[in-house]
PDB file of C-alpha atoms in Angstrom:
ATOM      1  CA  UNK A   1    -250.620 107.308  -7.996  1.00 46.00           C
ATOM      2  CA  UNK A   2    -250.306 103.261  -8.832  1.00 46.00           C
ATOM      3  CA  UNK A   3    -252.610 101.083  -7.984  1.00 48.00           C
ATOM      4  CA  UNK A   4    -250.650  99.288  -5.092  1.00 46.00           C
ATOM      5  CA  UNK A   5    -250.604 102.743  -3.566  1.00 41.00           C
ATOM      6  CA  UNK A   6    -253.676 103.906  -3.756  1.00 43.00           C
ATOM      7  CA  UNK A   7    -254.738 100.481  -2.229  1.00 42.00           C
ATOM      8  CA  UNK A   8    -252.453 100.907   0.563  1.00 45.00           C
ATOM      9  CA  UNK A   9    -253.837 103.998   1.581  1.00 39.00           C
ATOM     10  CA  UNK A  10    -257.056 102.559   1.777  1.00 40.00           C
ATOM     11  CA  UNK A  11    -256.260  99.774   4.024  1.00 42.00           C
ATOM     12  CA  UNK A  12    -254.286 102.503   5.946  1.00 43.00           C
ATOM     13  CA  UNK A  13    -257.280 104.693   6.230  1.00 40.00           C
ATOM     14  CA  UNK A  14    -259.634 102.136   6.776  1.00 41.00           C
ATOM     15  CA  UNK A  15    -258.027 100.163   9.348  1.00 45.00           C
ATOM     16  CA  UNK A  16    -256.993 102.791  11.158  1.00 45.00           C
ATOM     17  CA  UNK A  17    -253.605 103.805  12.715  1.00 45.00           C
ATOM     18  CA  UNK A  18    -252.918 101.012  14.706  1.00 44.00           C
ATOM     19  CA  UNK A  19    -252.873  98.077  11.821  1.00 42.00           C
ATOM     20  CA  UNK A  20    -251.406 100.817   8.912  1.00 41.00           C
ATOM     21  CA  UNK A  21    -248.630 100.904  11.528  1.00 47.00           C
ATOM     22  CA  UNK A  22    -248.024  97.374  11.693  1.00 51.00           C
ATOM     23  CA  UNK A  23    -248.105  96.824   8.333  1.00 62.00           C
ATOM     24  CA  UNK A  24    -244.894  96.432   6.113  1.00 67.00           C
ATOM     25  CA  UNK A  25    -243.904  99.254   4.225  1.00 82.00           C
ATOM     26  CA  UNK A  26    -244.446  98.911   0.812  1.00 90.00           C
ATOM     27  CA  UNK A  27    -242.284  98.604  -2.589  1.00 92.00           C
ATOM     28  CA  UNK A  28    -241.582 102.933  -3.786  1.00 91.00           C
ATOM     29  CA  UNK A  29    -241.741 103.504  -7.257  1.00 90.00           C
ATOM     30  CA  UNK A  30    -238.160 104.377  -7.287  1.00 94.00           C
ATOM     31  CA  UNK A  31    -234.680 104.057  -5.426  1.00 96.00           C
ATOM     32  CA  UNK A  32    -235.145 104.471  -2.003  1.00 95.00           C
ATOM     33  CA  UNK A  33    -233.103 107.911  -1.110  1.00 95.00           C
ATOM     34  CA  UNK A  34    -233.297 108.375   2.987  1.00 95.00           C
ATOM     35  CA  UNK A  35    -233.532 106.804   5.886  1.00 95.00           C
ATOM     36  CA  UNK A  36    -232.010 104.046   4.683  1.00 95.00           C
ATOM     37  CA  UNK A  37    -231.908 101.726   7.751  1.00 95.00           C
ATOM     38  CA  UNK A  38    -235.596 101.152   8.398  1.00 95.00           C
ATOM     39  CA  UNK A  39    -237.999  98.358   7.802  1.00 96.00           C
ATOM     40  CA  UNK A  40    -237.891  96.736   4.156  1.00 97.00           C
ATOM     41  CA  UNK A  41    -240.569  95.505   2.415  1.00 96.00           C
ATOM     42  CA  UNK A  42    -241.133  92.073   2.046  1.00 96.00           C
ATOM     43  CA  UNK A  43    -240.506  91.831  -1.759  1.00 96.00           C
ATOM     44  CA  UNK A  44    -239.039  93.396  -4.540  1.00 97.00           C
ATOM     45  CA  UNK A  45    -240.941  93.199  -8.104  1.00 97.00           C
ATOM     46  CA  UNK A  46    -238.557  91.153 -10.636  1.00 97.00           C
ATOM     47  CA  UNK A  47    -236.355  89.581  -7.521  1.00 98.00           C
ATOM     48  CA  UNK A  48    -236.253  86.449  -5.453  1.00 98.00           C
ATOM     49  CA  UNK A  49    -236.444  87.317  -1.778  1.00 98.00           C
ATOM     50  CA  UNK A  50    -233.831  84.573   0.292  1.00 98.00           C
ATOM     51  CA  UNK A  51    -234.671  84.038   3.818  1.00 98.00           C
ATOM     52  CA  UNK A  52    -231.563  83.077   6.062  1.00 98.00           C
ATOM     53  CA  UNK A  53    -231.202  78.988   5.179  1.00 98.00           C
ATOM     54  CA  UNK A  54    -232.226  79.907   0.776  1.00 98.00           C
ATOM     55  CA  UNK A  55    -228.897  82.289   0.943  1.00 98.00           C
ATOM     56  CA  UNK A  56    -227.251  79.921   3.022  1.00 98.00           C
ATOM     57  CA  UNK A  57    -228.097  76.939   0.226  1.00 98.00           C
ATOM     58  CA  UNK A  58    -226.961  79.095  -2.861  1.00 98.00           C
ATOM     59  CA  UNK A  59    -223.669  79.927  -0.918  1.00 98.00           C
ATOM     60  CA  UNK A  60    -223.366  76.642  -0.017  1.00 98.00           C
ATOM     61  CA  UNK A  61    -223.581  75.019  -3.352  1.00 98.00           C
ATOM     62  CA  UNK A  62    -221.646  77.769  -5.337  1.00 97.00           C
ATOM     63  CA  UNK A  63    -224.751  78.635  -7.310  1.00 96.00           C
ATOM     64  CA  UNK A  64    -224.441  82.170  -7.187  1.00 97.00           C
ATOM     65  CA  UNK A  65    -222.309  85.187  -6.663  1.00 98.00           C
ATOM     66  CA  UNK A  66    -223.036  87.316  -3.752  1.00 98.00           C
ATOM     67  CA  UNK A  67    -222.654  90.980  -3.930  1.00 98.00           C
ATOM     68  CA  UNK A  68    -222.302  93.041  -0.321  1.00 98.00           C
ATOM     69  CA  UNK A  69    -223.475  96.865  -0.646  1.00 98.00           C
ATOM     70  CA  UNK A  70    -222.634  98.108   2.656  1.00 96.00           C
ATOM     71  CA  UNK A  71    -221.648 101.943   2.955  1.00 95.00           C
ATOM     72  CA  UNK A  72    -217.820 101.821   3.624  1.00 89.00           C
ATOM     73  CA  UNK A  73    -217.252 104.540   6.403  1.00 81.00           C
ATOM     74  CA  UNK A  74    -214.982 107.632   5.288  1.00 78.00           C
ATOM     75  CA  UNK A  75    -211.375 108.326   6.861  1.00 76.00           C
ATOM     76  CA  UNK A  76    -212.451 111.460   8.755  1.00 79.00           C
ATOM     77  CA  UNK A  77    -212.261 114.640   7.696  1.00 84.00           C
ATOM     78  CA  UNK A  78    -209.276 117.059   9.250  1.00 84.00           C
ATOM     79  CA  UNK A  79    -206.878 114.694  11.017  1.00 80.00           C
ATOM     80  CA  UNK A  80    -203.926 116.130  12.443  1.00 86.00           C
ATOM     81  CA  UNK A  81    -201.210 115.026  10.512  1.00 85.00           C
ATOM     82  CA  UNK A  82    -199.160 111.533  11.371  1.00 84.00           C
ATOM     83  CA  UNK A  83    -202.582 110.416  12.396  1.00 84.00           C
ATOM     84  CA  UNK A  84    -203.144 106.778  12.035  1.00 83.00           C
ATOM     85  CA  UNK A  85    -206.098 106.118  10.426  1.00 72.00           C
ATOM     86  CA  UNK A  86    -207.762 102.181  10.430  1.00 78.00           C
ATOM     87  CA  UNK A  87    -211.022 101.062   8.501  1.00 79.00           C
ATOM     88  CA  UNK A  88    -213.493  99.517  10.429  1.00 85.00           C
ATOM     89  CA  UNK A  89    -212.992  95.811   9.377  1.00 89.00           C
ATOM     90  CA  UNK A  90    -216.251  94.824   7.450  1.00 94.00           C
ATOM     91  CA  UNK A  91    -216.745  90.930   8.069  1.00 96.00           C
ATOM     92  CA  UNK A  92    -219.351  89.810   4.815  1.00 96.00           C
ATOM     93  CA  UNK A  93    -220.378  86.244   3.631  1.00 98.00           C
ATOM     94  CA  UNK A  94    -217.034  84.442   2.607  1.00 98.00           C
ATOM     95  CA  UNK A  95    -216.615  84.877  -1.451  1.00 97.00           C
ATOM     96  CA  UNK A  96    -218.397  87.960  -1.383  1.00 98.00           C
ATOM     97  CA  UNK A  97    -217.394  91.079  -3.763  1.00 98.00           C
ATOM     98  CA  UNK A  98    -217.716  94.033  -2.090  1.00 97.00           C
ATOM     99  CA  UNK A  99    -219.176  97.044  -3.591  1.00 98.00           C
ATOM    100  CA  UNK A 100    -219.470 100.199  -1.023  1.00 97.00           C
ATOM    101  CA  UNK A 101    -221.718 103.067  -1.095  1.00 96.00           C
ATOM    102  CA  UNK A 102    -223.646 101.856  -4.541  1.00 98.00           C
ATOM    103  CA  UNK A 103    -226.885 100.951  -2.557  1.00 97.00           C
ATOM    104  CA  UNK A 104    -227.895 104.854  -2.571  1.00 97.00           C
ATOM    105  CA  UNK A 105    -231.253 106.048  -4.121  1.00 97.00           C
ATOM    106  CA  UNK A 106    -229.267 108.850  -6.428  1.00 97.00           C
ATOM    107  CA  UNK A 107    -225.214 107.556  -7.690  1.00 97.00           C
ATOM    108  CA  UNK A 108    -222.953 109.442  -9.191  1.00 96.00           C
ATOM    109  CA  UNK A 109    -222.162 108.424 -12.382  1.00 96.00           C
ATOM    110  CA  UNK A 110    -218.464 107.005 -11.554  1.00 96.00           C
ATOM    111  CA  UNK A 111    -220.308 105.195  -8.621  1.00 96.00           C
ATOM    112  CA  UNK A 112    -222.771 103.412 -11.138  1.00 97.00           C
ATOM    113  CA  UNK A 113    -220.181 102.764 -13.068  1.00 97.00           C
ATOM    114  CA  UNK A 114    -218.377 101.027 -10.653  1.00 97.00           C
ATOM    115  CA  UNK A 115    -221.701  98.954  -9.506  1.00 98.00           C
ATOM    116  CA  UNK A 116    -222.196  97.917 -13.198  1.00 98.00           C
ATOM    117  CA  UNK A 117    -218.686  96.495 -13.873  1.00 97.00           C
ATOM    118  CA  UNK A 118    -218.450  94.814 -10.176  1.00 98.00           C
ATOM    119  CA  UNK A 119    -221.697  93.311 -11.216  1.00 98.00           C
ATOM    120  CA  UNK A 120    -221.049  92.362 -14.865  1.00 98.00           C
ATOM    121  CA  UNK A 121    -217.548  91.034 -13.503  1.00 97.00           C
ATOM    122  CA  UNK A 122    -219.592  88.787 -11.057  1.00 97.00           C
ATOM    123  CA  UNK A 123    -221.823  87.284 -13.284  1.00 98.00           C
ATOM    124  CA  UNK A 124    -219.288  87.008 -15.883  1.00 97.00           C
ATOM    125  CA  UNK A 125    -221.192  89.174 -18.482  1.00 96.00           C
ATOM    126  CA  UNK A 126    -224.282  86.792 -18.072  1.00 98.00           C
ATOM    127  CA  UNK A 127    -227.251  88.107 -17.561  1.00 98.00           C
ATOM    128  CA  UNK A 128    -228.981  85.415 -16.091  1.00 98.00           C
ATOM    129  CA  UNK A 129    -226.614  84.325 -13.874  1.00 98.00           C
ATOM    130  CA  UNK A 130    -227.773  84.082 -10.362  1.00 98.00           C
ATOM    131  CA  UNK A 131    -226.612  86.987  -8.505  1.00 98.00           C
ATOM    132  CA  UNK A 132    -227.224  87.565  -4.361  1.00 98.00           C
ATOM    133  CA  UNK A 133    -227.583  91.520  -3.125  1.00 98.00           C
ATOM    134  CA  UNK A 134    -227.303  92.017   0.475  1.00 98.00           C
ATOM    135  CA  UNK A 135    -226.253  93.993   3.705  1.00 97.00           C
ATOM    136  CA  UNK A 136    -227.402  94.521   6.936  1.00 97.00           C
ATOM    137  CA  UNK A 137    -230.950  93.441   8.192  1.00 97.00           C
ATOM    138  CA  UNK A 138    -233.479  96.676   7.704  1.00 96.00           C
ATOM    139  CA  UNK A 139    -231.086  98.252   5.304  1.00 95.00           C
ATOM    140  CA  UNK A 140    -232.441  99.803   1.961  1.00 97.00           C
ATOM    141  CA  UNK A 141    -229.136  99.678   0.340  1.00 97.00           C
ATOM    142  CA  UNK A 142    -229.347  96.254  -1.010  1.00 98.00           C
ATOM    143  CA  UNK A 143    -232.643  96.445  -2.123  1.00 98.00           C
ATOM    144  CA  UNK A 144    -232.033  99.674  -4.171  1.00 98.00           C
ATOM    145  CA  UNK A 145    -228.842  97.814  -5.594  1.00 98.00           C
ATOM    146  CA  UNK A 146    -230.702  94.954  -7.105  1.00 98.00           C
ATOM    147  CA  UNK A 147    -233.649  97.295  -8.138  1.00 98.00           C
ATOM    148  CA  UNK A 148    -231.212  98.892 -10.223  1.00 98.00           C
ATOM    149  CA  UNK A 149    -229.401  95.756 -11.387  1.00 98.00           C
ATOM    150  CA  UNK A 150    -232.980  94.686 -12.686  1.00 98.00           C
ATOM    151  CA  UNK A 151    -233.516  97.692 -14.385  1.00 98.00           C
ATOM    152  CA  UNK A 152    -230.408  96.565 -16.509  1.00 98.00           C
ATOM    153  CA  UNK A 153    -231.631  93.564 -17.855  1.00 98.00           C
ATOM    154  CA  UNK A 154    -230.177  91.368 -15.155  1.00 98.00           C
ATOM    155  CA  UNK A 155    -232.868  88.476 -15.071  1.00 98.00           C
ATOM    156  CA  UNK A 156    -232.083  86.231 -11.821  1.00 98.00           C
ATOM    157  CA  UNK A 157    -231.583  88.642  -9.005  1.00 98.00           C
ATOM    158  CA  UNK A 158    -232.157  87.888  -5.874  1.00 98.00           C
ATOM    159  CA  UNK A 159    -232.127  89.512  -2.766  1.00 98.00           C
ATOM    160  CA  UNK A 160    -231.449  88.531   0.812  1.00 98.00           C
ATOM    161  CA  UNK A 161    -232.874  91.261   3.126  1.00 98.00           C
ATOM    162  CA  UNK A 162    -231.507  89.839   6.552  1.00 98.00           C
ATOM    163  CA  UNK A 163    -227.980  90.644   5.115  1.00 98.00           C
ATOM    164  CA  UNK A 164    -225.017  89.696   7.422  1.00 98.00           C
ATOM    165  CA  UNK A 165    -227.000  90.371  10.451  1.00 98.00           C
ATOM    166  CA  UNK A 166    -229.443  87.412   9.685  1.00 98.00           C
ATOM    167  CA  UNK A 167    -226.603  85.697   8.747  1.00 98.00           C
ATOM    168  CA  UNK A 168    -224.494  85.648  11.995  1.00 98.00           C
ATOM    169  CA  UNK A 169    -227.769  85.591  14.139  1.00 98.00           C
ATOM    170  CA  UNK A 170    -227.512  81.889  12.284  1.00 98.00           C
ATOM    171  CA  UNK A 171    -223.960  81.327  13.193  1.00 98.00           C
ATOM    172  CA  UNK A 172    -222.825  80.816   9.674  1.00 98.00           C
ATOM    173  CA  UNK A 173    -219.196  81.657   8.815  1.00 98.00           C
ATOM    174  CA  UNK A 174    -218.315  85.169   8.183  1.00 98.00           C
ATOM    175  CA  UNK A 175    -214.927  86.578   6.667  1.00 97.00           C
ATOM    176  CA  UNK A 176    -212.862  90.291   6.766  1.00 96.00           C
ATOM    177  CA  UNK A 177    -213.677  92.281   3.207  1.00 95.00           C
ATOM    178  CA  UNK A 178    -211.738  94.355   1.205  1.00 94.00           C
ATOM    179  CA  UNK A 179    -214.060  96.579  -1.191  1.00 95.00           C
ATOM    180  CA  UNK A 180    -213.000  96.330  -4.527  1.00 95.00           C
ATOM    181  CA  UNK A 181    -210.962  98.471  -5.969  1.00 92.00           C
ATOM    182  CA  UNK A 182    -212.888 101.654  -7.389  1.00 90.00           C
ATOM    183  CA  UNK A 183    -210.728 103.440 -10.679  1.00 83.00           C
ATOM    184  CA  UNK A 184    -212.038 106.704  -9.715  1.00 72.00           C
ATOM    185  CA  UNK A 185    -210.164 106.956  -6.257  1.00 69.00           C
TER     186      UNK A 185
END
């Protein structure tokens, strides 16, 4: 058990249920693998955590590349045939990459894969370039996507936790996404 853990539980114990309730949840040793739309914790060791207006300034001034993790819904399973089928339109921060289903606690290797390149195709093989996870407010997914992006070496991650819910609760512009094209499908 870490340190921050153990100390957790203490608090938790000897505040009693009411304040370990209100309390944030903490950072897990590893990936987040359930429950993924929950409350966040407030940081993430390595990573910058952007409030609404910080994204808003990076996107702004073109200091960074923004990288959208959002779950991409599946064409359901055993439709008659002739059906027509139509993705749910995803609308992200405009000059986003989109990279679906890659903010899961366990990936498949082609999945990884496909997180890695999109990543070291965003920052241009630089590994201190300034890059921006996100997607949805409460939503483990980008915070397990730039864990993992630090764990490669990436040195100026940052994370934005309100995702696109923070950012159209601000009004800010918002454009229709096309995920990037995956070489395993």
């Amino acid at each position: 058990m870490t340190r921050r853990l153990a100390a957790a539980l203490v608090v938790a114990v000897l505040a009693g249920p009411a304040l370990a309730q209100q309390q944030e949840p903490f950072e897990p040793e590893g990936y987040r693998t359930d429950n993924y739309r929950a409350p966040v914790p407030a940081t993430l060791e390595g990573a910058r955590v952007l409030t609404t207006a910080e994204a808003e300034s990076i996107w702004r001034e073109k200091r960074g590349a923004f990288i959208d993790v959002l779950p991409r819904p599946p064409r359901p399973k055993n439709l008659p045939a002739g059906t027509v089928w139509r993705d749910k339109p995803r609308f992200n921060i405009p000059g986003s990459i989109w990279l679906p289903d890659t903010g899961y606690g366990t990936l498949a290797a082609a999945t990884e894969d496909y997180l890695r390149n999109g990543v070291e195709r965003s920052s241009r093989g630089n590994k201190a370039a300034l890059l921006v996870f996100y997607c949805l407010a409460d939503c483990w997914m980008s915070w397990n996507a730039a864990k993992r992006v630090l764990s490669w070496g990436y040195t100026n991650v940052s994370w934005y936790p309100d995702g696109t819910d923070g950012w159209e609760r601000a009004k800010l512009p918002t454009a229709e996404s096309q995920p990037e094209p995956r070489p395993d499908r």
